[in-house]
Amino acid sequence: MFLILTLGALSVVLALVLTPLVRDYVGKWGFLDHPDGVRKKHAKPIPRVGGIAIVLSYIITFAIALALPFTYTDHLHHALPDILPLTLVGSVVFLTGVLDDLIGLAAWQKLMGILGASVLAYFAGIHVDIHLMHGLPAWPWLGFVVTVVWLVGCTNAFNLIDGMDGLAAGVGLVAAVTMLVAALTQSNLPLAMATMPLAGCLLGFLRYNFNGASVFLGDSGSLLIGFMLGCYGALWSEKSVTLVALTVPLLAVSIPLIDVVLSILRRFLRNRPIFQADRGHIHHRLLDLGLSPKNAVLTMYGVCAVVAVLSLIASALHNQFSGLI
């Protein structure tokens, strides 16, 4: 537990320190998000380098923790073989986002980067465990397809909801804390050590990204958060012992996933390009109902928190009432 707390404290402090530095010194080098008066209504150009700050904080957190002269850091050394593949495949998504923020990629190019990273993640040992789905045919490639679809869906979901100050980072924080708690209750130390720094980085970053933001996540941040949470959810599913428990990682990120499914259906039914941006997302609907941007974001936080708590309850209970919960 001391190791988990150390990782959390380091990541929060590093994110608080590094985010303004990256914002001020890296943001001006082609990473500015300029207002357009339609979807981007901020008053002045704002750096979209949050992903870079989060990645630096995440990596340095582990570097410092590994160097600490405490006996409990031995657990971190032993867990590195499980954590390292996750960070390596995540770097593919991160670099895809950085390129999009810097030079602008076509939607299909971003999708290819995400798809490639998802395939690499599967072969790196990150699998959605479907052994409990007894009604499914025993096709050897089915687990591969489910894992890739899951990771691509989570990654794009967080990218799509990144439309208001603090929304994607805050929803990601709720999901990361949910998976952290699940990892601790399951005694899954590698998963706990991977999720705690992400939660800490997001918490520190929100200091500068909440309503009245001075820095945006950018695609490098929103894509990476969605992908990492998808990987964490897959690792969570491997510890499931009931079919209901297998679905609870889905609940933890359900609000962003619902938004992406509705977006695809909406654009398909209106005969519009699926990847074309619009103002039909859930947070836009809340604004149309008269909520202020701050209250709309807080409402999304609240809904995600309730669903996250339900996912933890369902994960913890293995009796005849778990399905009802």
mmCIF file of N, CA and C in Angstrom, residues 128-133 150 178-179 182 185-186 232-252 310-319 321-325:
data_model
loop_
_atom_site.group_PDB
_atom_site.id
_atom_site.type_symbol
_atom_site.label_atom_id
_atom_site.label_comp_id
_atom_site.label_asym_id
_atom_site.label_seq_id
_atom_site.Cartn_x
_atom_site.Cartn_y
_atom_site.Cartn_z
ATOM 1 N N VAL A 128 -9.044 -9.238 -23.667
ATOM 2 C CA VAL A 128 -10.352 -9.267 -23.024
ATOM 3 C C VAL A 128 -10.717 -10.729 -22.866
ATOM 4 N N ASP A 129 -10.890 -11.170 -21.628
ATOM 5 C CA ASP A 129 -11.131 -12.589 -21.350
ATOM 6 C C ASP A 129 -12.587 -12.934 -21.641
ATOM 7 N N ILE A 130 -12.813 -13.798 -22.612
ATOM 8 C CA ILE A 130 -14.192 -14.159 -22.999
ATOM 9 C C ILE A 130 -14.509 -15.618 -22.642
ATOM 10 N N HIS A 131 -13.705 -16.216 -21.764
ATOM 11 C CA HIS A 131 -13.914 -17.633 -21.462
ATOM 12 C C HIS A 131 -15.232 -17.889 -20.750
ATOM 13 N N LEU A 132 -15.810 -16.834 -20.124
ATOM 14 C CA LEU A 132 -17.063 -17.008 -19.391
ATOM 15 C C LEU A 132 -18.289 -16.927 -20.293
ATOM 16 N N MET A 133 -18.108 -16.497 -21.531
ATOM 17 C CA MET A 133 -19.235 -16.374 -22.454
ATOM 18 C C MET A 133 -19.465 -17.734 -23.119
ATOM 19 N N TRP A 150 -12.703 -3.548 -28.555
ATOM 20 C CA TRP A 150 -12.796 -2.900 -27.248
ATOM 21 C C TRP A 150 -11.813 -1.746 -27.131
ATOM 22 N N THR A 178 -11.813 3.969 -10.418
ATOM 23 C CA THR A 178 -12.642 2.766 -10.340
ATOM 24 C C THR A 178 -11.811 1.517 -10.567
ATOM 25 N N MET A 179 -10.979 1.543 -11.599
ATOM 26 C CA MET A 179 -10.153 0.374 -11.902
ATOM 27 C C MET A 179 -9.062 0.176 -10.855
ATOM 28 N N ALA A 182 -10.802 -1.578 -8.014
ATOM 29 C CA ALA A 182 -11.021 -2.968 -8.399
ATOM 30 C C ALA A 182 -9.728 -3.767 -8.314
ATOM 31 N N THR A 185 -8.970 -4.508 -4.642
ATOM 32 C CA THR A 185 -9.854 -5.522 -4.064
ATOM 33 C C THR A 185 -9.549 -6.910 -4.608
ATOM 34 N N GLN A 186 -8.979 -6.961 -5.814
ATOM 35 C CA GLN A 186 -8.631 -8.254 -6.418
ATOM 36 C C GLN A 186 -7.178 -8.644 -6.141
ATOM 37 N N TYR A 232 -6.499 -1.273 -19.252
ATOM 38 C CA TYR A 232 -6.744 -1.598 -17.847
ATOM 39 C C TYR A 232 -8.029 -2.421 -17.700
ATOM 40 N N GLY A 233 -9.058 -2.058 -18.456
ATOM 41 C CA GLY A 233 -10.309 -2.813 -18.410
ATOM 42 C C GLY A 233 -10.116 -4.241 -18.869
ATOM 43 N N ALA A 234 -9.286 -4.443 -19.902
ATOM 44 C CA ALA A 234 -9.004 -5.798 -20.371
ATOM 45 C C ALA A 234 -8.282 -6.603 -19.291
ATOM 46 N N LEU A 235 -7.300 -5.964 -18.633
ATOM 47 C CA LEU A 235 -6.589 -6.648 -17.556
ATOM 48 C C LEU A 235 -7.516 -6.943 -16.383
ATOM 49 N N TRP A 236 -8.464 -6.029 -16.123
ATOM 50 C CA TRP A 236 -9.462 -6.254 -15.074
ATOM 51 C C TRP A 236 -10.307 -7.477 -15.412
ATOM 52 N N SER A 237 -10.704 -7.610 -16.682
ATOM 53 C CA SER A 237 -11.585 -8.711 -17.082
ATOM 54 C C SER A 237 -10.930 -10.067 -16.879
ATOM 55 N N GLU A 238 -9.595 -10.115 -16.920
ATOM 56 C CA GLU A 238 -8.907 -11.393 -16.754
ATOM 57 C C GLU A 238 -9.078 -11.966 -15.351
ATOM 58 N N LYS A 239 -9.467 -11.108 -14.386
ATOM 59 C CA LYS A 239 -9.668 -11.570 -13.016
ATOM 60 C C LYS A 239 -11.135 -11.885 -12.731
ATOM 61 N N SER A 240 -11.978 -11.797 -13.753
ATOM 62 C CA SER A 240 -13.407 -12.015 -13.544
ATOM 63 C C SER A 240 -13.686 -13.497 -13.303
ATOM 64 N N VAL A 241 -14.664 -13.761 -12.436
ATOM 65 C CA VAL A 241 -15.051 -15.146 -12.158
ATOM 66 C C VAL A 241 -16.506 -15.404 -12.511
ATOM 67 N N THR A 242 -17.245 -14.367 -12.869
ATOM 68 C CA THR A 242 -18.629 -14.531 -13.329
ATOM 69 C C THR A 242 -18.821 -13.698 -14.581
ATOM 70 N N LEU A 243 -19.856 -14.033 -15.343
ATOM 71 C CA LEU A 243 -20.137 -13.291 -16.559
ATOM 72 C C LEU A 243 -20.490 -11.842 -16.246
ATOM 73 N N VAL A 244 -21.201 -11.607 -15.124
ATOM 74 C CA VAL A 244 -21.541 -10.234 -14.742
ATOM 75 C C VAL A 244 -20.274 -9.439 -14.441
ATOM 76 N N ALA A 245 -19.337 -10.051 -13.702
ATOM 77 C CA ALA A 245 -18.103 -9.357 -13.380
ATOM 78 C C ALA A 245 -17.290 -9.035 -14.635
ATOM 79 N N LEU A 246 -17.469 -9.859 -15.680
ATOM 80 C CA LEU A 246 -16.765 -9.598 -16.933
ATOM 81 C C LEU A 246 -17.249 -8.317 -17.598
ATOM 82 N N THR A 247 -18.485 -7.921 -17.330
ATOM 83 C CA THR A 247 -19.047 -6.739 -17.988
ATOM 84 C C THR A 247 -18.770 -5.444 -17.234
ATOM 85 N N VAL A 248 -18.268 -5.525 -16.012
ATOM 86 C CA VAL A 248 -18.139 -4.297 -15.234
ATOM 87 C C VAL A 248 -17.064 -3.338 -15.736
ATOM 88 N N PRO A 249 -15.968 -3.792 -16.378
ATOM 89 C CA PRO A 249 -15.093 -2.789 -16.990
ATOM 90 C C PRO A 249 -15.818 -1.957 -18.047
ATOM 91 N N LEU A 250 -16.792 -2.579 -18.706
ATOM 92 C CA LEU A 250 -17.608 -1.852 -19.676
ATOM 93 C C LEU A 250 -18.390 -0.739 -19.000
ATOM 94 N N LEU A 251 -18.903 -1.006 -17.795
ATOM 95 C CA LEU A 251 -19.646 0.020 -17.064
ATOM 96 C C LEU A 251 -18.754 1.188 -16.674
ATOM 97 N N ALA A 252 -17.508 0.902 -16.340
ATOM 98 C CA ALA A 252 -16.612 1.957 -15.861
ATOM 99 C C ALA A 252 -16.378 3.039 -16.902
ATOM 100 N N LEU A 310 -21.579 1.435 -9.223
ATOM 101 C CA LEU A 310 -22.368 0.240 -9.536
ATOM 102 C C LEU A 310 -21.481 -0.859 -10.124
ATOM 103 N N SER A 311 -20.503 -0.465 -10.948
ATOM 104 C CA SER A 311 -19.612 -1.474 -11.530
ATOM 105 C C SER A 311 -18.770 -2.150 -10.454
ATOM 106 N N LEU A 312 -18.358 -1.384 -9.449
ATOM 107 C CA LEU A 312 -17.581 -1.971 -8.355
ATOM 108 C C LEU A 312 -18.444 -2.900 -7.503
ATOM 109 N N ILE A 313 -19.692 -2.503 -7.274
ATOM 110 C CA ILE A 313 -20.595 -3.365 -6.507
ATOM 111 C C ILE A 313 -20.817 -4.674 -7.244
ATOM 112 N N ALA A 314 -21.078 -4.583 -8.547
ATOM 113 C CA ALA A 314 -21.303 -5.791 -9.338
ATOM 114 C C ALA A 314 -20.057 -6.668 -9.369
ATOM 115 N N SER A 315 -18.889 -6.045 -9.387
ATOM 116 C CA SER A 315 -17.645 -6.805 -9.407
ATOM 117 C C SER A 315 -17.404 -7.517 -8.088
ATOM 118 N N ALA A 316 -17.859 -6.895 -6.983
ATOM 119 C CA ALA A 316 -17.581 -7.440 -5.658
ATOM 120 C C ALA A 316 -18.552 -8.536 -5.260
ATOM 121 N N LEU A 317 -19.715 -8.556 -5.859
ATOM 122 C CA LEU A 317 -20.742 -9.521 -5.447
ATOM 123 C C LEU A 317 -20.803 -10.694 -6.420
ATOM 124 N N HIS A 318 -20.783 -11.878 -5.901
ATOM 125 C CA HIS A 318 -20.879 -13.065 -6.753
ATOM 126 C C HIS A 318 -22.007 -13.954 -6.200
ATOM 127 N N ASN A 319 -23.211 -13.399 -6.190
ATOM 128 C CA ASN A 319 -24.359 -14.162 -5.734
ATOM 129 C C ASN A 319 -25.519 -13.944 -6.691
ATOM 130 N N PHE A 321 -27.894 -11.976 -6.711
ATOM 131 C CA PHE A 321 -28.361 -10.610 -6.892
ATOM 132 C C PHE A 321 -27.397 -9.740 -7.710
ATOM 133 N N SER A 322 -26.233 -10.290 -8.068
ATOM 134 C CA SER A 322 -25.230 -9.471 -8.758
ATOM 135 C C SER A 322 -25.742 -9.000 -10.110
ATOM 136 N N GLY A 323 -26.490 -9.848 -10.817
ATOM 137 C CA GLY A 323 -27.033 -9.447 -12.108
ATOM 138 C C GLY A 323 -28.004 -8.291 -11.986
ATOM 139 N N LEU A 324 -28.839 -8.317 -10.955
ATOM 140 C CA LEU A 324 -29.791 -7.234 -10.726
ATOM 141 C C LEU A 324 -29.060 -5.939 -10.447
ATOM 142 N N ILE A 325 -28.013 -5.983 -9.614
ATOM 143 C CA ILE A 325 -27.239 -4.786 -9.294
ATOM 144 C C ILE A 325 -26.573 -4.242 -10.552
#
